[in-house]
Short mmCIF file of C-alpha atoms and ligand atoms in Angstrom, two decimals:
data_model
loop_
_atom_site.label_atom_id
_atom_site.label_comp_id
_atom_site.label_asym_id
_atom_site.label_seq_id
_atom_site.Cartn_x
_atom_site.Cartn_y
_atom_site.Cartn_z
CA UNK A 14 152.04 23.91 -5.38
CA UNK A 15 155.27 26.22 -6.30
CA UNK A 16 154.65 30.34 -5.77
CA UNK A 17 155.94 32.97 -8.69
CA UNK A 18 158.55 33.20 -5.59
CA UNK A 19 159.19 30.39 -5.05
CA UNK A 20 159.73 30.01 -9.17
CA UNK A 21 161.41 33.06 -9.56
CA UNK A 22 164.33 32.09 -6.93
CA UNK A 23 164.75 29.14 -8.77
CA UNK A 24 165.00 30.91 -11.49
CA UNK A 25 167.71 33.38 -10.14
CA UNK A 26 169.80 30.15 -9.05
CA UNK A 27 169.99 28.67 -12.29
CA UNK A 28 171.02 31.93 -14.33
CA UNK A 29 173.72 32.67 -11.89
CA UNK A 30 174.60 29.06 -12.07
CA UNK A 31 174.62 29.67 -16.39
CA UNK A 32 177.18 32.42 -15.49
CA UNK A 33 179.51 29.99 -14.40
CA UNK A 34 179.46 27.01 -16.46
CA UNK A 35 179.60 29.56 -19.22
CA UNK A 36 182.49 32.07 -18.22
CA UNK A 37 182.82 35.68 -20.60
CA UNK A 38 179.76 34.72 -22.73
CA UNK A 39 178.02 37.86 -21.41
CA UNK A 40 175.25 38.33 -24.57
CA UNK A 41 174.76 34.35 -23.83
CA UNK A 42 173.97 35.65 -20.04
CA UNK A 43 171.83 38.31 -21.66
CA UNK A 44 169.62 36.51 -23.89
CA UNK A 45 169.50 33.59 -21.29
CA UNK A 46 168.16 36.39 -18.80
CA UNK A 47 165.73 38.16 -20.99
CA UNK A 48 164.30 34.89 -21.43
CA UNK A 49 164.23 33.14 -18.07
CA UNK A 50 163.36 36.27 -16.60
CA UNK A 51 159.60 36.10 -18.71
CA UNK A 52 159.03 32.28 -17.62
CA UNK A 53 157.92 32.54 -13.67
CA UNK A 54 154.56 32.67 -14.44
CA UNK A 55 154.34 30.09 -16.76
CA UNK A 56 156.15 27.77 -15.05
CA UNK A 57 153.39 28.68 -11.32
CA UNK A 58 150.95 28.41 -13.42
CA UNK A 59 152.37 24.94 -15.00
CA UNK A 60 153.90 22.86 -12.89
CA UNK A 61 155.41 19.94 -15.18
CA UNK A 62 157.76 22.89 -16.96
CA UNK A 63 159.02 22.93 -13.84
CA UNK A 64 160.38 19.64 -13.58
CA UNK A 65 164.30 19.06 -13.15
CA UNK A 66 166.19 19.88 -15.75
CA UNK A 67 164.16 20.92 -18.47
CA UNK A 68 165.39 24.38 -18.13
CA UNK A 69 168.37 23.18 -17.72
CA UNK A 70 168.72 21.06 -20.49
CA UNK A 71 166.70 23.82 -22.38
CA UNK A 72 170.12 26.35 -21.78
CA UNK A 73 172.83 23.48 -22.77
CA UNK A 74 173.45 23.26 -26.46
CA UNK A 75 172.75 20.01 -27.40
CA UNK A 76 176.12 20.24 -29.08
CA UNK A 77 178.80 22.33 -30.45
CA UNK A 78 181.67 22.89 -33.15
CA UNK A 79 184.43 24.43 -33.13
CA UNK A 80 187.13 24.16 -35.72
CA UNK A 81 190.42 25.28 -36.89
CA UNK A 82 189.77 27.87 -40.81
CA UNK A 83 192.62 27.98 -43.04
CA UNK A 84 192.62 29.56 -45.78
CA UNK A 85 194.86 31.38 -48.40
CA UNK A 86 194.49 35.10 -49.42
CA UNK A 87 195.29 36.62 -53.23
CA UNK A 88 198.79 36.96 -51.92
CA UNK A 89 199.47 33.41 -50.99
CA UNK A 90 199.53 34.35 -47.00
CA UNK A 91 197.86 31.65 -44.77
CA UNK A 92 195.46 33.15 -42.86
CA UNK A 93 193.39 30.89 -39.60
CA UNK A 94 189.26 31.58 -38.36
CA UNK A 95 188.18 29.78 -36.46
CA UNK A 96 184.10 28.43 -37.50
CA UNK A 97 181.01 27.63 -35.40
CA UNK A 98 178.47 25.34 -35.19
CA UNK A 99 176.66 25.25 -32.04
CA UNK A 100 172.90 22.60 -32.92
CA UNK A 101 170.88 23.98 -29.64
CA UNK A 102 167.81 22.15 -29.81
CA UNK A 103 166.01 19.42 -32.38
CA UNK A 104 162.45 18.75 -29.96
CA UNK A 105 161.04 20.08 -33.20
CA UNK A 106 163.32 19.52 -35.78
CA UNK A 107 166.55 19.39 -37.90
CA UNK A 108 168.75 22.04 -36.18
CA UNK A 109 168.58 25.79 -38.45
CA UNK A 110 169.52 28.94 -37.85
CA UNK A 111 172.21 31.66 -40.22
CA UNK A 112 175.71 31.95 -40.79
CA UNK A 113 177.74 34.65 -39.62
CA UNK A 114 180.56 35.91 -40.80
CA UNK A 115 182.03 38.91 -38.54
CA UNK A 116 185.26 39.94 -36.34
CA UNK A 117 183.16 39.61 -33.13
CA UNK A 118 181.87 36.01 -33.86
CA UNK A 119 182.80 33.95 -30.41
CA UNK A 120 180.86 30.95 -29.18
CA UNK A 121 179.08 33.37 -26.80
CA UNK A 122 177.08 35.09 -29.68
CA UNK A 123 176.93 32.11 -31.79
CA UNK A 124 175.36 30.54 -28.32
CA UNK A 125 173.15 33.46 -28.11
CA UNK A 126 172.13 33.68 -31.53
CA UNK A 127 171.15 30.03 -30.94
CA UNK A 128 169.53 29.88 -27.89
CA UNK A 129 167.43 32.33 -29.23
CA UNK A 130 166.71 30.22 -32.61
CA UNK A 131 164.96 27.83 -30.46
CA UNK A 132 162.21 30.11 -29.43
CA UNK A 133 161.90 32.41 -32.37
CA UNK A 134 161.49 28.57 -34.80
CA UNK A 135 158.84 27.79 -32.18
CA UNK A 136 157.18 30.55 -32.96
CA UNK A 137 156.85 29.52 -36.54
CA UNK A 138 155.11 26.97 -36.24
CA UNK A 139 156.50 24.80 -38.06
CA UNK A 140 159.42 21.81 -37.49
CA UNK A 141 162.27 23.10 -36.75
CA UNK A 142 164.96 23.11 -34.29
CA UNK A 143 167.09 26.10 -33.41
CA UNK A 144 171.08 26.64 -33.99
CA UNK A 145 173.41 28.89 -35.26
CA UNK A 146 177.16 29.12 -36.31
CA UNK A 147 179.96 31.16 -38.05
CA UNK A 148 183.61 32.69 -37.99
CA UNK A 149 185.05 35.71 -37.17
CA UNK A 150 186.08 35.72 -40.48
CA UNK A 151 185.69 39.36 -42.19
CA UNK A 152 184.55 39.82 -45.94
CA UNK A 153 184.84 43.17 -45.79
CA UNK A 154 186.89 43.85 -48.03
CA UNK A 155 188.28 40.39 -49.33
CA UNK A 156 188.09 39.50 -53.15
CA UNK A 157 185.58 37.38 -54.26
CA UNK A 158 188.65 34.57 -55.02
CA UNK A 159 189.45 34.97 -51.17
CA UNK A 160 185.70 34.91 -49.86
CA UNK A 161 185.23 31.66 -51.82
CA UNK A 162 188.86 29.62 -50.73
CA UNK A 163 187.48 30.68 -47.11
CA UNK A 164 183.69 29.26 -47.38
CA UNK A 165 185.17 26.24 -49.39
CA UNK A 166 187.62 25.66 -46.41
CA UNK A 167 184.57 26.39 -43.67
CA UNK A 168 182.76 23.84 -45.37
CA UNK A 169 185.69 21.41 -46.04
CA UNK A 170 184.74 20.61 -41.66
CA UNK A 171 181.53 22.30 -41.46
CA UNK A 172 180.40 19.54 -44.41
CA UNK A 173 179.71 16.54 -41.56
CA UNK A 174 177.93 17.98 -38.68
CA UNK A 175 175.05 19.28 -41.91
CA UNK A 176 172.03 18.12 -43.71
CA UNK A 177 168.37 18.37 -44.81
CA UNK A 178 167.81 15.76 -42.12
CA UNK A 179 169.94 16.91 -39.53
CA UNK A 180 170.87 21.26 -39.82
CA UNK A 181 170.35 23.36 -42.64
CA UNK A 182 172.16 26.44 -41.72
CA UNK A 183 171.79 29.70 -44.10
CA UNK A 184 173.09 33.13 -44.01
CA UNK A 185 172.98 35.80 -41.29
CA UNK A 186 175.62 39.33 -40.97
CA UNK A 187 178.48 38.33 -43.87
CA UNK A 188 177.07 35.11 -45.35
CA UNK A 189 174.45 36.06 -48.15
CA UNK A 190 173.47 34.90 -51.77
CA UNK A 191 177.09 34.33 -52.49
CA UNK A 192 179.08 32.66 -49.61
CA UNK A 193 175.52 30.69 -49.45
CA UNK A 194 176.56 29.95 -53.34
CA UNK A 195 180.23 28.47 -52.42
CA UNK A 196 179.80 26.83 -49.69
CA UNK A 197 176.76 24.67 -50.91
CA UNK A 198 178.98 24.44 -53.94
CA UNK A 199 181.50 22.57 -51.87
CA UNK A 200 179.27 21.00 -49.61
CA UNK A 201 178.06 19.47 -52.90
CA UNK A 202 181.45 18.13 -54.13
CA UNK A 203 182.49 16.64 -50.63
CA UNK A 204 179.19 14.86 -50.41
CA UNK A 205 178.57 14.17 -54.16
CA UNK A 206 175.20 14.56 -53.48
CA UNK A 207 172.52 17.18 -55.20
CA UNK A 208 171.00 18.24 -51.58
CA UNK A 209 168.92 20.93 -52.12
CA UNK A 210 167.72 21.27 -48.60
CA UNK A 211 170.84 21.37 -47.06
CA UNK A 212 170.96 24.92 -46.93
CA UNK A 213 168.87 28.18 -47.74
CA UNK A 214 169.50 31.30 -49.04
CA UNK A 215 169.90 30.04 -52.34
CA UNK A 216 170.15 31.31 -55.72
CA UNK A 217 166.21 31.53 -57.59
CA UNK A 218 167.85 28.89 -60.19
CA UNK A 219 169.26 26.33 -57.95
CA UNK A 220 166.79 25.05 -55.08
CA UNK A 221 166.49 28.96 -53.68
CA UNK A 222 162.66 30.24 -52.70
CA UNK A 223 161.58 33.21 -53.98
CA UNK A 224 161.28 36.05 -51.41
CA UNK A 225 163.80 34.19 -49.62
CA UNK A 226 166.15 37.56 -49.36
CA UNK A 227 163.30 39.76 -48.41
CA UNK A 228 161.47 37.52 -45.59
CA UNK A 229 163.10 39.16 -42.76
CA UNK A 230 162.69 42.84 -43.71
CA UNK A 231 159.36 41.77 -45.29
CA UNK A 232 157.97 39.73 -41.80
CA UNK A 233 159.38 42.72 -39.42
CA UNK A 234 157.62 45.25 -41.10
CA UNK A 235 154.36 43.09 -41.26
CA UNK A 236 154.61 42.64 -37.39
CA UNK A 237 155.45 46.17 -37.14
CA UNK A 238 152.06 46.55 -39.12
CA UNK A 239 150.30 44.38 -36.56
CA UNK A 240 151.18 46.09 -33.90
CA UNK A 241 150.09 49.04 -35.06
CA UNK A 242 146.56 47.34 -35.75
CA UNK A 243 146.25 46.55 -32.71
CA UNK A 244 146.44 50.94 -31.37
CA UNK A 245 143.87 51.51 -34.40
CA UNK A 246 146.33 53.35 -36.78
CA UNK A 247 148.36 51.80 -40.06
CA UNK A 248 151.72 52.48 -41.74
CA UNK A 249 150.53 54.74 -44.26
CA UNK A 250 152.55 57.93 -43.66
CA UNK A 251 154.57 56.89 -40.90
CA UNK A 252 158.53 57.79 -40.91
CA UNK A 253 160.49 55.33 -39.84
CA UNK A 254 163.87 55.43 -39.37
CA UNK A 255 165.98 51.98 -40.16
CA UNK A 256 169.07 50.53 -38.90
CA UNK A 257 171.54 48.97 -40.80
CA UNK A 258 172.27 48.68 -44.70
CA UNK A 259 172.81 44.33 -45.36
CA UNK A 260 169.83 42.32 -46.23
CA UNK A 261 167.31 43.18 -43.46
CA UNK A 262 167.52 46.89 -43.88
CA UNK A 263 167.50 46.79 -47.50
CA UNK A 264 164.24 44.57 -47.16
CA UNK A 265 162.26 46.97 -44.43
CA UNK A 266 163.08 49.83 -46.59
CA UNK A 267 161.16 48.10 -49.33
CA UNK A 268 158.25 46.97 -47.43
CA UNK A 269 157.40 49.84 -45.61
CA UNK A 270 158.18 51.72 -48.98
CA UNK A 271 155.59 49.35 -51.10
CA UNK A 272 152.85 50.53 -47.92
CA UNK A 273 153.71 53.99 -47.92
CA UNK A 274 155.24 54.64 -44.92
CA UNK A 275 158.42 56.31 -45.75
CA UNK A 276 161.90 55.29 -43.78
CA UNK A 277 164.60 58.03 -43.82
CA UNK A 278 167.55 56.27 -42.41
CA UNK A 279 170.19 53.66 -43.28
CA UNK A 280 173.68 53.04 -41.80
CA UNK A 281 176.62 51.23 -41.86
CA UNK A 282 179.35 50.83 -39.11
CA UNK A 283 180.90 53.79 -40.05
CA UNK A 284 177.73 56.11 -39.83
CA UNK A 285 174.40 56.83 -40.74
CA UNK A 286 172.48 58.69 -43.59
CA UNK A 287 169.68 60.66 -43.60
CA UNK A 288 167.16 61.29 -46.84
CA UNK A 289 163.95 63.73 -46.50
CA UNK A 290 162.76 62.48 -49.28
CA UNK A 291 162.57 58.40 -48.64
CA UNK A 292 165.56 56.29 -49.11
CA UNK A 293 165.79 55.90 -52.75
CA UNK A 294 166.24 51.75 -52.86
CA UNK A 295 167.84 50.93 -55.72
CA UNK A 296 171.13 53.30 -54.87
CA UNK A 297 171.10 51.82 -52.00
CA UNK A 298 171.03 48.75 -53.13
CA UNK A 299 173.64 49.23 -56.55
CA UNK A 300 176.33 50.06 -54.11
CA UNK A 301 175.53 47.86 -51.12
CA UNK A 302 175.08 44.81 -53.39
CA UNK A 303 176.70 45.14 -56.40
CA UNK A 304 179.70 47.88 -54.92
CA UNK A 305 180.12 46.32 -52.05
CA UNK A 306 180.95 50.14 -50.57
CA UNK A 307 179.97 52.74 -47.82
CA UNK A 308 176.88 54.21 -46.71
CA UNK A 309 179.13 57.57 -47.48
CA UNK A 310 178.62 57.34 -51.08
CA UNK A 311 174.49 57.06 -51.03
CA UNK A 312 174.13 60.54 -49.55
CA UNK A 313 177.32 61.45 -52.02
CA UNK A 314 175.19 60.43 -55.23
CA UNK A 315 172.23 61.31 -54.33
CA UNK A 316 172.01 64.97 -53.59
CA UNK A 317 170.90 67.86 -51.73
CA UNK A 318 167.70 65.31 -49.84
CA UNK A 319 170.68 63.35 -47.81
CA UNK A 320 173.65 64.20 -45.63
CA UNK A 321 175.51 61.61 -43.90
CA UNK A 322 176.42 61.40 -40.58
CA UNK A 323 179.41 59.52 -39.23
CA UNK A 324 179.67 57.91 -36.22
CA UNK A 325 176.33 59.31 -34.44
CA UNK A 326 173.32 57.40 -33.29
CA UNK A 327 170.41 57.23 -36.19
CA UNK A 328 168.35 56.88 -33.59
CA UNK A 329 168.40 60.05 -32.51
CA UNK A 330 166.34 61.15 -35.26
CA UNK A 331 163.05 61.99 -35.27
CA UNK A 332 160.35 59.15 -35.79
CA UNK A 333 157.04 57.13 -35.38
CA UNK A 334 159.30 53.75 -36.14
CA UNK A 335 162.53 52.58 -35.34
CA UNK A 336 163.31 48.88 -36.93
CA UNK A 337 167.12 48.70 -35.49
CA UNK A 338 168.28 45.99 -38.82
CA UNK A 339 171.86 45.68 -38.29
CA UNK A 340 173.20 44.09 -34.67
CA UNK A 341 172.79 43.11 -31.45
CA UNK A 342 172.88 45.70 -28.48
CA UNK A 343 172.54 48.81 -31.10
CA UNK A 344 169.97 50.52 -29.20
CA UNK A 345 170.71 51.19 -25.55
CA UNK A 346 169.10 53.54 -22.78
CA UNK A 347 170.32 56.61 -24.21
CA UNK A 348 169.32 56.00 -28.23
CA UNK A 349 165.73 55.07 -26.30
CA UNK A 350 165.31 58.42 -24.43
CA UNK A 351 165.53 60.16 -27.09
CA UNK A 352 162.99 58.20 -29.58
CA UNK A 353 160.73 58.73 -26.87
CA UNK A 354 161.68 62.14 -26.43
CA UNK A 355 160.72 62.33 -30.23
CA UNK A 356 157.32 60.10 -29.97
CA UNK A 357 157.86 56.67 -31.62
CA UNK A 358 155.30 54.80 -31.43
CA UNK A 359 156.14 51.42 -32.30
CA UNK A 360 159.85 49.40 -32.17
CA UNK A 361 160.42 46.45 -34.68
CA UNK A 362 163.21 44.37 -34.07
CA UNK A 363 164.82 43.25 -37.45
CA UNK A 364 167.99 42.54 -36.28
CA UNK A 365 168.81 39.95 -32.89
CA UNK A 366 168.72 41.70 -29.79
CA UNK A 367 169.70 45.00 -31.01
CA UNK A 368 167.92 46.68 -28.15
CA UNK A 369 169.98 46.37 -24.78
CA UNK A 370 167.46 44.40 -21.54
CA UNK A 371 167.55 48.57 -19.86
CA UNK A 372 165.83 50.05 -23.25
CA UNK A 373 163.34 47.32 -24.18
CA UNK A 374 162.06 48.19 -20.63
CA UNK A 375 162.45 52.15 -20.82
CA UNK A 376 160.52 51.98 -24.36
CA UNK A 377 157.34 49.72 -22.58
CA UNK A 378 157.27 51.56 -19.85
CA UNK A 379 156.58 54.50 -22.13
CA UNK A 380 154.17 52.63 -24.13
CA UNK A 381 155.89 52.16 -27.15
CA UNK A 382 155.10 49.13 -28.78
CA UNK A 383 158.12 46.84 -28.15
CA UNK A 384 158.06 43.69 -30.70
CA UNK A 385 161.04 41.88 -29.74
CA UNK A 386 163.69 39.91 -32.45
CA UNK A 387 162.57 36.35 -31.91
CA UNK A 388 158.62 36.92 -33.22
CA UNK A 389 159.59 40.40 -35.36
CA UNK A 390 162.66 38.45 -37.45
CA UNK A 391 160.98 35.32 -37.71
CA UNK A 392 159.48 35.66 -41.08
CA UNK A 393 163.94 35.10 -42.70
CA UNK A 394 163.64 31.45 -40.83
CA UNK A 395 159.83 31.00 -41.65
CA UNK A 396 160.99 32.16 -45.36
CA UNK A 397 163.73 29.29 -44.87
CA UNK A 398 162.10 26.42 -44.23
CA UNK A 399 159.87 27.53 -46.64
CA UNK A 400 162.15 27.29 -48.93
CA UNK A 401 163.51 23.07 -47.59
CA UNK A 402 159.26 22.79 -47.95
CA UNK A 403 159.87 23.35 -51.63
CA UNK A 404 163.32 21.35 -52.04
CA UNK A 405 161.30 18.37 -50.29
CA UNK A 406 158.95 18.11 -52.69
CA UNK A 407 161.53 18.99 -55.50
CA UNK A 408 158.93 22.30 -56.64
CA UNK A 409 159.30 25.97 -56.72
CA UNK A 410 156.18 28.06 -55.39
CA UNK A 411 155.82 31.57 -57.13
CA UNK A 412 156.56 34.86 -55.35
CA UNK A 413 152.72 36.14 -54.19
CA UNK A 414 151.76 31.95 -53.25
CA UNK A 415 155.65 32.23 -50.78
CA UNK A 416 154.43 35.66 -49.40
CA UNK A 417 150.86 35.11 -49.63
CA UNK A 418 152.30 32.37 -46.67
CA UNK A 419 155.20 34.48 -45.15
CA UNK A 420 151.90 36.94 -44.13
CA UNK A 421 150.03 34.13 -42.78
CA UNK A 422 153.09 33.37 -40.35
CA UNK A 423 153.73 36.59 -38.95
CA UNK A 424 150.04 37.43 -38.68
CA UNK A 425 150.04 34.44 -36.48
CA UNK A 426 152.82 35.22 -34.96
CA UNK A 427 151.56 38.91 -33.31
CA UNK A 428 148.10 36.93 -32.54
CA UNK A 429 150.20 33.67 -30.49
CA UNK A 430 152.44 36.34 -28.25
CA UNK A 431 149.49 39.10 -28.05
CA UNK A 432 147.06 36.54 -26.53
CA UNK A 433 149.81 35.09 -24.84
CA UNK A 434 150.55 37.73 -23.39
CA UNK A 435 147.31 38.33 -22.19
CA UNK A 436 146.80 34.95 -20.90
CA UNK A 437 149.54 35.60 -18.38
CA UNK A 438 148.50 39.49 -17.35
CA UNK A 439 150.99 40.85 -19.15
CA UNK A 440 148.57 42.27 -21.68
CA UNK A 441 150.69 44.15 -24.64
CA UNK A 442 153.95 42.21 -23.82
CA UNK A 443 154.81 41.53 -26.58
CA UNK A 444 158.42 40.06 -24.62
CA UNK A 445 156.36 37.74 -22.37
CA UNK A 446 154.44 36.40 -24.89
CA UNK A 447 156.86 36.34 -27.96
CA UNK A 448 158.57 33.96 -24.94
CA UNK A 449 156.07 31.56 -22.52
CA UNK A 450 154.33 30.98 -26.53
CA UNK A 451 158.01 29.34 -27.74
CA UNK A 452 158.74 28.33 -24.16
CA UNK A 453 156.04 26.19 -24.42
CA UNK A 454 155.88 24.77 -27.62
CA UNK A 455 159.09 23.43 -26.99
CA UNK A 456 159.06 22.29 -24.00
CA UNK A 457 156.16 20.44 -24.50
CA UNK A 458 158.18 18.50 -27.30
CA UNK A 459 160.42 18.35 -25.06
CA UNK A 460 158.73 16.64 -22.15
CA UNK A 461 156.83 14.03 -24.73
CA UNK A 462 160.85 13.02 -25.91
CA UNK A 463 161.68 12.04 -22.23
CA UNK A 464 165.03 12.79 -20.95
CA UNK A 465 167.86 13.36 -23.72
P1 NDP B 7 174.44 41.85 -43.42
O1 NDP B 7 175.54 41.56 -43.16
O2 NDP B 7 173.66 41.80 -44.85
O3 NDP B 7 174.04 43.41 -42.89
C1 NDP B 7 174.36 44.36 -41.85
C2 NDP B 7 174.31 45.72 -41.81
O4 NDP B 7 174.22 45.85 -39.89
C3 NDP B 7 175.33 45.91 -41.88
O5 NDP B 7 174.97 47.37 -42.97
C4 NDP B 7 176.57 46.43 -41.55
O6 NDP B 7 177.19 46.88 -41.65
C5 NDP B 7 175.74 46.51 -39.98
N1 NDP B 7 176.66 46.13 -38.69
C6 NDP B 7 176.73 44.33 -38.69
N2 NDP B 7 177.28 44.68 -37.43
C7 NDP B 7 178.17 45.55 -37.20
C8 NDP B 7 178.25 46.42 -36.61
N3 NDP B 7 179.20 45.89 -35.49
N4 NDP B 7 178.84 48.03 -36.46
C9 NDP B 7 177.70 48.19 -36.77
N5 NDP B 7 177.28 47.98 -37.86
C10 NDP B 7 177.20 46.74 -38.21
O7 NDP B 7 173.19 41.01 -41.92
P2 NDP B 7 171.89 41.03 -41.90
O8 NDP B 7 171.13 41.99 -42.86
O9 NDP B 7 171.58 39.30 -42.65
O10 NDP B 7 171.53 40.63 -40.26
C11 NDP B 7 171.17 42.37 -39.72
C12 NDP B 7 170.75 41.18 -38.52
O11 NDP B 7 169.55 40.81 -38.84
C13 NDP B 7 171.28 40.58 -37.83
O12 NDP B 7 171.88 40.61 -36.05
C14 NDP B 7 171.08 39.10 -38.06
O13 NDP B 7 171.46 38.11 -36.70
C15 NDP B 7 169.65 40.03 -37.80
N6 NDP B 7 168.80 38.55 -39.11
C16 NDP B 7 168.61 37.89 -40.10
C17 NDP B 7 168.46 37.07 -40.80
C18 NDP B 7 168.81 37.49 -42.22
O14 NDP B 7 167.91 35.97 -42.85
N7 NDP B 7 170.24 37.94 -42.93
C19 NDP B 7 167.40 37.76 -40.10
C20 NDP B 7 166.50 36.96 -38.95
C21 NDP B 7 167.33 38.07 -38.12
P3 NDP B 7 178.73 47.15 -42.04
O15 NDP B 7 178.91 46.63 -43.69
O16 NDP B 7 179.31 48.56 -42.00
O17 NDP B 7 179.55 46.10 -40.80
#
């Protein structure tokens, strides 16, 4: 019988090995630490999981594709970007995970996102494996024609690796409805197939699902509400700080407002806005989705209730709830200390790995309910899987039906994480609950399918 401390030592060795085999990939190391450090109890209790080779296979992607993406700007200049698709684990279904277009993208970032995605997708209970992709292309300030040429060049290589039964990408940072449209068009042109299920996040008129754009933000708010319910509270009247002003942030703000909370901030890489009256979503959508502008414009147009703070930390704004919805490692230990000083009750991650490990520990030690991204933002990929289901059946569901399914999925994820944490002597620890529950489902499928 293996003890927990023997298991911990074996995991520590493996983590050192992961760092050696994957040099200069700090985000991937961070994600691997975060998951593996919580697995000791389940590996000690279930010896079949400690079988040599299982975790080693889990941390090694099944396939990694890196490719050149040449494209011409409006002045005819040639640019060369790098494209990635990491197909991490397909034990539960076709690889599924978004594409990120941002200058900070590199292999380590895509691997961290792909690794997280395995467990997140498992938690949804649906048949989807884990993958992620993207490019170091920066769409900011580019014309529609430039974005289109980039997407066409990107898909001219990517199409070989994807398919409705193989790998189904979606959006992420820098990839929204516009980009998915250009990518889908090029896939259709090259393959001469109407294969709706090859990409998700499509427009509602051509194979997309109602509520998919909203799903990540709505889902995160439902997860936060479930955590509060567990403590005998609800969202009504709670003040919330939200970071980001993209897809996830916008629909987080929308759902918070609909459920009676008061979201008072949003941000982008230039700074943040505080609006005491609550964020005016029509104005924010106009600036971000139509004009593709910056958040300072929001404060300029909104009047006296709002002010723009260049740079700075949105986490200094006092609130009951915090929903980080921009990017990884945006909420560090100082930010967590500031939230705790101001009496925050719950932090729920809309973004992937936005909270640093030190900040997570501080929040948990301080008794704050903490919802990790792989559980709290799983509504996005669940919405994508519902889009795939509609595509396979050549049908489309009403918004009410998709929302009902999403709500059931988020409540189930919350219950699963909560109960798993209790089962492993970590009551209220959603990080442990999410990691172990996601791991158990993937590990069972991998063991059943043999050493591949
Ligand atoms: P968007 O591109 O729509 O929006 C991203 C927002 O975050 C923008 O306001 C952007 O500001 C800000 N941001 C991005 N990078 C940085 C940075 N390095 N520093 C400061 N601000 C930054 O992306 P999404 O809303 O789709 O994604 C946000 C997060 O949610 C990501 O972590 C993503 O992985 C995660 N997520 C997304 C899902 C989805 O369905 N879209 C599903 C699950 C998780 P600026 O424009 O100035 O860069």
